Tab-separated table of C-alpha atoms and ligand atoms in Angstrom:
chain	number	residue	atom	x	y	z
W	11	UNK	CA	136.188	28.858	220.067
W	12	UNK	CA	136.724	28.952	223.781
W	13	UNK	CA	136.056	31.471	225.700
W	14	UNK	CA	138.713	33.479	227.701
W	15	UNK	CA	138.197	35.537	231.242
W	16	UNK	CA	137.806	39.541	230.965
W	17	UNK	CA	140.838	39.662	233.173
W	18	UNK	CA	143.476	38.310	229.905
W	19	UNK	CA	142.193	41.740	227.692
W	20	UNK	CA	143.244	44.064	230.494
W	21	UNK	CA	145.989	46.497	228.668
W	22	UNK	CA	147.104	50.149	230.216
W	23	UNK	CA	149.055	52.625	228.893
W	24	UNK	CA	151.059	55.435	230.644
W	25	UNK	CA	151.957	58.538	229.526
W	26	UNK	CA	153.761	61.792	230.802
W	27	UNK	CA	151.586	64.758	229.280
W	28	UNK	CA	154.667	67.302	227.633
W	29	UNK	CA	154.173	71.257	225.715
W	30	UNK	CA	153.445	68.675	222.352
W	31	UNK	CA	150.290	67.335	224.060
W	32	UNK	CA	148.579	71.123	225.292
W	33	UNK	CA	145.923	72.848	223.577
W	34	UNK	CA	145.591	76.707	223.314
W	35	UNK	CA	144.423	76.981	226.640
W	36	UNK	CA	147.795	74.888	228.352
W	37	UNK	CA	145.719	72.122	229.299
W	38	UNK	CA	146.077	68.553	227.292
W	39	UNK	CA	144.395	68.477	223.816
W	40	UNK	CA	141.100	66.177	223.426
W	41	UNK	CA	142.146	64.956	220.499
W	42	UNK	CA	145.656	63.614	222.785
W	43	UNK	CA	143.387	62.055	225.063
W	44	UNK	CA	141.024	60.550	222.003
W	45	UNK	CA	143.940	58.870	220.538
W	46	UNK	CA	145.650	57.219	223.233
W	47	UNK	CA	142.243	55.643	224.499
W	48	UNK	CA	141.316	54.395	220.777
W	49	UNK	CA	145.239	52.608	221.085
W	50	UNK	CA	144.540	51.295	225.023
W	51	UNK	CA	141.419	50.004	223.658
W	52	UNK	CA	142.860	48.371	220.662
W	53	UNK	CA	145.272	46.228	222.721
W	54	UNK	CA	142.582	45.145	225.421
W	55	UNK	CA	140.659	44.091	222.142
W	56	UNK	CA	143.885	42.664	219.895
W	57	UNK	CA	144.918	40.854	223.582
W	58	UNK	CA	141.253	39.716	223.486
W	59	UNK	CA	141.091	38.725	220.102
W	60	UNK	CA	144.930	37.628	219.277
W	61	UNK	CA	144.211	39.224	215.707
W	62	UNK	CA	144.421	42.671	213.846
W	63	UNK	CA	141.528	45.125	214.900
W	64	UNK	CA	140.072	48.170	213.550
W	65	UNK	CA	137.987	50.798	215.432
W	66	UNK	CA	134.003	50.956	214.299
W	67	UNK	CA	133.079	53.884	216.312
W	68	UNK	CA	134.241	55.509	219.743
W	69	UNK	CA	131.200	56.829	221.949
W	70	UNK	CA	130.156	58.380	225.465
W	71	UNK	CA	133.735	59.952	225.264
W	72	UNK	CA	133.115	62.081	228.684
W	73	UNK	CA	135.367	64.374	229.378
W	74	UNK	CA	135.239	64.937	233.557
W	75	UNK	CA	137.911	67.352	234.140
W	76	UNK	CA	140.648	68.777	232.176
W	77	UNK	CA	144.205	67.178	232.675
W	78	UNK	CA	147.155	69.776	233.010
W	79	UNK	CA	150.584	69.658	231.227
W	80	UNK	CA	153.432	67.582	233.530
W	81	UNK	CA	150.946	65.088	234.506
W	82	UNK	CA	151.216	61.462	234.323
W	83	UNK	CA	147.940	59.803	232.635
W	84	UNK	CA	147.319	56.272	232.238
W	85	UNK	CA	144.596	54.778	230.296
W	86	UNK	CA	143.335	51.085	231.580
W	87	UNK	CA	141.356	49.565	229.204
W	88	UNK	CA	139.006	46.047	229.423
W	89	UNK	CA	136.669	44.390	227.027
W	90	UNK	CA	133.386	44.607	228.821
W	91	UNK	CA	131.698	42.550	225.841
W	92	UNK	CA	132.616	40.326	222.768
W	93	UNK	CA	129.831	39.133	220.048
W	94	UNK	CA	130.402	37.584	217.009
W	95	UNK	CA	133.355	39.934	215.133
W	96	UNK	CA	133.091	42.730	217.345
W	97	UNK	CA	133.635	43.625	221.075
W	98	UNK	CA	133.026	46.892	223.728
W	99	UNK	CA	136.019	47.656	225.188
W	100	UNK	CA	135.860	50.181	228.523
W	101	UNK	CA	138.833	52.813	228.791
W	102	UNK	CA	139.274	55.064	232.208
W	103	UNK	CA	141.634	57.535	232.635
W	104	UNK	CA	143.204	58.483	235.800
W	105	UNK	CA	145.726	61.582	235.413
W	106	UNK	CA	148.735	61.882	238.696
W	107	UNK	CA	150.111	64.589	239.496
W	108	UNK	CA	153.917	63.192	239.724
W	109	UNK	CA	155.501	65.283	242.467
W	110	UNK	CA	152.344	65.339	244.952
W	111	UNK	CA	150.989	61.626	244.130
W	112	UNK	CA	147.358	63.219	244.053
W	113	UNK	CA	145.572	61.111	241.172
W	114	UNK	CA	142.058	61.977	239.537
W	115	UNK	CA	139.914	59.843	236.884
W	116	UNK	CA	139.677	62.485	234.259
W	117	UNK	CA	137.854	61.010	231.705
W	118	UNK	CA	135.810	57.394	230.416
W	119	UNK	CA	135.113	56.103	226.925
W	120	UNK	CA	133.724	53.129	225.144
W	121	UNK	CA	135.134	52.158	221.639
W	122	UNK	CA	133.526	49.352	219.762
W	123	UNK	CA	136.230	47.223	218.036
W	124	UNK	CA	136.351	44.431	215.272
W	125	UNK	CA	138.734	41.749	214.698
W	126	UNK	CA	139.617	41.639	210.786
W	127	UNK	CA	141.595	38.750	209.225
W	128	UNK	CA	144.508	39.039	206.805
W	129	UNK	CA	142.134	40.463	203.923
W	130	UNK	CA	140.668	42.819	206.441
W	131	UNK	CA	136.981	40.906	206.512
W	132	UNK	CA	135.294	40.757	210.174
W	133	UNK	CA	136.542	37.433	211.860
W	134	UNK	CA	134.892	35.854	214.699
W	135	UNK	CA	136.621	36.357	218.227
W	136	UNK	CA	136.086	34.167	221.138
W	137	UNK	CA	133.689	34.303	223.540
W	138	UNK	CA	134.487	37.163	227.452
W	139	UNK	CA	133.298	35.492	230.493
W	140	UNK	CA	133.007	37.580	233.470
W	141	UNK	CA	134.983	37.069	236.555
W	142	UNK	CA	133.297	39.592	238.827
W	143	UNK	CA	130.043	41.183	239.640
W	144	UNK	CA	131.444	44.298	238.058
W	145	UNK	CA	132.373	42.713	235.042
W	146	UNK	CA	129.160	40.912	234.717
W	147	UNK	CA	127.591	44.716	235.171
W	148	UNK	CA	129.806	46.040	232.485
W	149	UNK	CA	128.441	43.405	230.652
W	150	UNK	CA	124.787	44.125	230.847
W	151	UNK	CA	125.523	47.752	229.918
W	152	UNK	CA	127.383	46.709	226.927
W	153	UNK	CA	124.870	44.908	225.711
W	154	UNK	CA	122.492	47.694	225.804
W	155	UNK	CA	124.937	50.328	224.298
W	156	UNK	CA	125.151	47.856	221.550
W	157	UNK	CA	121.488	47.567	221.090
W	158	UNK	CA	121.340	51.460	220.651
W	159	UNK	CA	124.158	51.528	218.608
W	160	UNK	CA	123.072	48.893	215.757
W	161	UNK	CA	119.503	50.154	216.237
W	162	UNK	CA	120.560	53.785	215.113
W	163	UNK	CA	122.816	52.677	212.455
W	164	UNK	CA	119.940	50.851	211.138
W	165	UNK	CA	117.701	53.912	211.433
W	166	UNK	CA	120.097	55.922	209.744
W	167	UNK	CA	120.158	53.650	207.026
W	168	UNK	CA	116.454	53.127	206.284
W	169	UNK	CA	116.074	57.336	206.189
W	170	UNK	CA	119.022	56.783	203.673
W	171	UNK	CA	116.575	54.910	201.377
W	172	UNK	CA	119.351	51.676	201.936
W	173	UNK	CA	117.525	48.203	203.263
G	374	COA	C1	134.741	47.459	210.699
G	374	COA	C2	134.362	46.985	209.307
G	374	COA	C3	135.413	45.950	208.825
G	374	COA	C4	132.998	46.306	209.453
G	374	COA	O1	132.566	46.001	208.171
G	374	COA	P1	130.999	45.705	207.906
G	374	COA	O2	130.851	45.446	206.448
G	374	COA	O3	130.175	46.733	208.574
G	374	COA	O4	130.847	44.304	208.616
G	374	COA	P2	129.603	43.770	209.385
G	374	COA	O5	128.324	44.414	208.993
G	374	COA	O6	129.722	42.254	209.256
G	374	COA	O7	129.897	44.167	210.891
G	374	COA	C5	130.979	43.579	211.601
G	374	COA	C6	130.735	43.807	213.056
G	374	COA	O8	130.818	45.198	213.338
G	374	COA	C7	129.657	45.611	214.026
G	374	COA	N1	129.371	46.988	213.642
G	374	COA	C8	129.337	47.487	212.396
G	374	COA	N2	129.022	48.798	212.441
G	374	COA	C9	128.865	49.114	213.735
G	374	COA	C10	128.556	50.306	214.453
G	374	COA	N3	128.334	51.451	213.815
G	374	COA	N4	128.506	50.260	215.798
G	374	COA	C11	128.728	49.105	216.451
G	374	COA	N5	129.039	47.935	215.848
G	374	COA	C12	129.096	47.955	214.499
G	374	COA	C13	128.568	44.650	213.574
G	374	COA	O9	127.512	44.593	214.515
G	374	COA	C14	129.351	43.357	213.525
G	374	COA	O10	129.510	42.873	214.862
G	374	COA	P3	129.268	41.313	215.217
G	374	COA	O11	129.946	40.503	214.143
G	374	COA	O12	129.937	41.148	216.534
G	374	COA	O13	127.797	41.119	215.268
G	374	COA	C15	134.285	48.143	208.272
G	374	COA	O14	133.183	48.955	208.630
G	374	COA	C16	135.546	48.967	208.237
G	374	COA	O15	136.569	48.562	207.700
G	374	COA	N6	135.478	50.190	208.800
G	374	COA	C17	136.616	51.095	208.844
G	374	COA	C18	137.466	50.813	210.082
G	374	COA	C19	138.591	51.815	210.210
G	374	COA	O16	139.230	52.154	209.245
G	374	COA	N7	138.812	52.289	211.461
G	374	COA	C20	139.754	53.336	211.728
G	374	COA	C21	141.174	52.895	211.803
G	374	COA	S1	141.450	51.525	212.869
C-alpha cells in the first residue's frame, strides 16, 4: 500500500460555542469538547485511511483552560502515526474570542483510531510519512504512547486471568 504524507489527514472543524454547549457553571461542557475532538480526529483518520473508522480509546485529554459560551473553537486534527489497522491522530484546540480576535489553545488530545472494512474487522491502512521535523517528533511520541498503551492493555489482561 503506498504511503501518503501527514499533510493529506489534516481535517479541522469549527464551531461557535451556544447556551446548548455550557455546563452548570456557563462555561462549555467537557463532554462538548470530548465529542467534537473524537469527530476531528475521525476525519484526519477516515481522510488518512479512505475507509470507515471506529474510536479504540481517547487519552491525555488535557484540559488547559476553560472555553466560555460565544466563542469560536476549532479543533485541527493530524495523524501523527499509522501501524498496521490502527493510527494516533493529534487534536488541538484553539478557542477565539469573535469580537476581539484574541485566540487561546484550550485544550490537546490523542485518540487512537482503527480502520474497519464493510463487516467491521480491522483493515490495514497505508503507511504516514513525515514531512517535517515536527511531524517526525509527533511521530516518535506516538510510538511511545502506543507502546504504553498495548503494554497496559496487555497487563490488564493477564491480571484478568485472559492470555
Ligand atoms: C476497534 C476494534 C474493531 C478492534 O478489534 P480487536 O479485536 O481488538 O482487533 P485487534 O486486536 O486486531 O486490534 C486492531 C488494532 O487496534 C489496536 N488496538 C486495540 N486495542 C487497543 C487499545 N486499547 N489501545 C490502542 N490500540 C489498540 C491494535 O493494536 C491493532 O492495531 P494495529 O493493527 O495497528 O497493530 C474493536 O475493539 C471494536 O470494535 N471496538 C469498539 C469500537 C467502538 O465502538 N468505538 C466507539 C464508536 S466509534
Amino acid at each position: 500500500m503506498e504511503a501518503k504524507p501527514v499533510s493529506d489527514s489534516r481535517a479541522q472543524i469549527v464551531h461557535w460555542m451556544g447556551l446548548a454547549d455550557a455546563n452548570s457553571t456557563g462555561n462549555v461542557h467537557g463532554g462538548t469538547v470530548m465529542k467534537l475532538c473524537d469527530e476531528a480526529a475521525a476525519l484526519a483518520a477516515i481522510k488518512h485511511s479512505r475507509c470507515r473508522v471506529v474510536t479504540v480509546g481517547m487519552d491525555r485529554m488535557n484540559f488547559l483552560v476553560p472555553i466560555r459560551i460565544g466563542e469560536l473553537v476549532t479543533f485541527s486534527a493530524t495523524v501523527n502515526a499509522a501501524w498496521n489497522t490502527s493510527m494516533e491522530v493529534g487534536v488541538r484546540v484553539d478557542a477565539e474570542n469573535p469580537r476581539t480576535g484574541e485566540s487561546r489553545q484550550t485544550n490537546t488530545a490523542y485518540v487512537t483510531m482503527v480502520a474497519i472494512d464493510d463487516d467491521g474487522r480491522p483493515t490495514p491502512i497505508p503507511p504516514i510519512v513525515a514531512e517535517s521535523p515536527t511531524d517526525e517528533r509527533r511521530m516518535r511520541e506516538a510510538e511511545l504512547r502506543r507502546a504504553n498503551r498495548l503494554k497496559e492493555r496487555d497487563e490488564i489482561r493477564r491480571h484478568r486471568g485472559g492470555d
